[in-house]
C-alpha positions as semicolon CSV with decimal commas, in nm:
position;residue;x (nm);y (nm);z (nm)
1;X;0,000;0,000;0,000
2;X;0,281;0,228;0,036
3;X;0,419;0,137;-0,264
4;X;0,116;0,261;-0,443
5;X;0,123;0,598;-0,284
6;X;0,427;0,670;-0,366
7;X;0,363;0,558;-0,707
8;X;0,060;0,801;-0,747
9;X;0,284;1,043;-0,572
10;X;0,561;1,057;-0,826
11;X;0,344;1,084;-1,062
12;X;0,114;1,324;-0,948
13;X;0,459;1,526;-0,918
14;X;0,574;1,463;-1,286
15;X;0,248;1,612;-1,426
16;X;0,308;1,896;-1,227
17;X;0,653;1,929;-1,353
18;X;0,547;1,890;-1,730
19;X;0,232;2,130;-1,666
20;X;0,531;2,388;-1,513
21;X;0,748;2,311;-1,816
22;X;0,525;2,409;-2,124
23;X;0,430;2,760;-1,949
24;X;0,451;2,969;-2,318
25;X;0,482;3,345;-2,251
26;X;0,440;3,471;-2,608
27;X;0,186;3,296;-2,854
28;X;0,057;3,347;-3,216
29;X;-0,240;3,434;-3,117
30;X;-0,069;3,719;-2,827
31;X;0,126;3,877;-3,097
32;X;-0,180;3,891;-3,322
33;X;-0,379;4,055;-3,064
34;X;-0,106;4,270;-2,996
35;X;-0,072;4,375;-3,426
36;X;-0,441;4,450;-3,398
37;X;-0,436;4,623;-3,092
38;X;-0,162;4,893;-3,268
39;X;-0,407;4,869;-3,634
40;X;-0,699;4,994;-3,411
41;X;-0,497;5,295;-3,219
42;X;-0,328;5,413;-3,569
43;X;-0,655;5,401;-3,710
44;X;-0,833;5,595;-3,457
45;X;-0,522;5,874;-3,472
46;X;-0,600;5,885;-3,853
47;X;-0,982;5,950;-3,825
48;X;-0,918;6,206;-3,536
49;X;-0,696;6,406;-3,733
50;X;-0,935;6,379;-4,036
51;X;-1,269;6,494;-3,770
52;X;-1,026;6,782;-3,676
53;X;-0,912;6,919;-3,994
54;X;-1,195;6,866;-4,225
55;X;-1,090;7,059;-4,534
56;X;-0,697;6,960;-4,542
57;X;-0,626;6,648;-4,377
58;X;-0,229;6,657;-4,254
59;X;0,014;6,449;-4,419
60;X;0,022;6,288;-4,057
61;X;-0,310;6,145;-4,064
62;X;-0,284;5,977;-4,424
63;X;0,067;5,839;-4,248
64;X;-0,139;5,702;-3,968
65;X;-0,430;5,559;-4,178
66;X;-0,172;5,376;-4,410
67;X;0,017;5,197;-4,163
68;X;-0,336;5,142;-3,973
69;X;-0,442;4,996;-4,347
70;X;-0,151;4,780;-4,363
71;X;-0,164;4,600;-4,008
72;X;-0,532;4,569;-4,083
73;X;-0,446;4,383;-4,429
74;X;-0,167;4,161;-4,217
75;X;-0,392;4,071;-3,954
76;X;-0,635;3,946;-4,194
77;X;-0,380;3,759;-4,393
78;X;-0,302;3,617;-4,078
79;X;-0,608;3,497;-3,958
80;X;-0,726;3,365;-4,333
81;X;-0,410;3,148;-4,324
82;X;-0,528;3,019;-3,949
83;X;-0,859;2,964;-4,076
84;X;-0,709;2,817;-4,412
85;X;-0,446;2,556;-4,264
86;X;-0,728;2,402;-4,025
87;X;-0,770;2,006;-4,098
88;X;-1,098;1,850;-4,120
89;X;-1,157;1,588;-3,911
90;X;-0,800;1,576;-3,828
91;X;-0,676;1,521;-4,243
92;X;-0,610;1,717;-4,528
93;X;-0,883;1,720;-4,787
94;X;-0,889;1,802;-5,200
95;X;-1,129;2,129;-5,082
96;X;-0,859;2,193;-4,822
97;X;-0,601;2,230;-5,051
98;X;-0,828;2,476;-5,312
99;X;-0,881;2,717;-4,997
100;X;-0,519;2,700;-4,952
101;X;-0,441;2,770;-5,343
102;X;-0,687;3,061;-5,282
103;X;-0,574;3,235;-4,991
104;X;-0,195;3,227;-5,163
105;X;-0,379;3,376;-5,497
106;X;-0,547;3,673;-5,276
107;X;-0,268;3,731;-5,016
108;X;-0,039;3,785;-5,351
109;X;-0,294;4,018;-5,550
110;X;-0,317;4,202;-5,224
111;X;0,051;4,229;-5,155
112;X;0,125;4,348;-5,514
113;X;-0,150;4,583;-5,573
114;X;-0,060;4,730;-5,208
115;X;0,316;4,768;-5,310
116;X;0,223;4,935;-5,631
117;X;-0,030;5,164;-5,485
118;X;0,245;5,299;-5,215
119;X;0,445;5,364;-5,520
């Protein structure tokens, strides 16, 4: 009987030592949060300055609203490639493969067209 409690003991302790070992302090999903939560500020800095000077809007604000625009686009392209890479029912699929071939089409079209329109 003693043997079996310090069986359970050990490895009561060892789960406890792996649960204490895969503590994660930065995620995927924390840095995404964190990308959107800078989108959303720039973005709101943008529209202020736009409320405030109605008839010329400050090189600032377009500065603001551009790099709000591009996070936004990221964190979409981001979250479409989550969405995107997801198995059904734990296996890849022939209609999980044509999402994939479409996300790559659209995160390219955006990318370029983006590029060229900062040009």
């Amino acid at each position: 009987m003693a043997e079996e409690t310090k069986k359970s003991e050990t490895s009561k302790t060892k789960t406890k030592q792996k649960k204490e070992k895969t503590v994660r302090t930065w995620s995927s999903t924390k840095i995404l949060d964190c990308v959107a939560y800078f989108a959303i500020v720039f973005i709101a800095i943008a529209l202020i300055f736009r409320l405030a000077f109605k008839n010329n809007t400050p090189d600032v604000a377009n500065a603001f609203a551009s790099i709000g625009e591009c996070l936004a686009y990221v964190i979409c392209i981001w979250l479409g490639f989550y969405w995107t890479m997801r198995t059904r029912k734990g296996r890849w699929t022939k209609r999980t493969i044509w999402w994939l071939v479409g996300w790559i089409v659209a995160t390219v079209v955006i990318v370029v067209i983006y590029i060229f329109a900062m040009i």
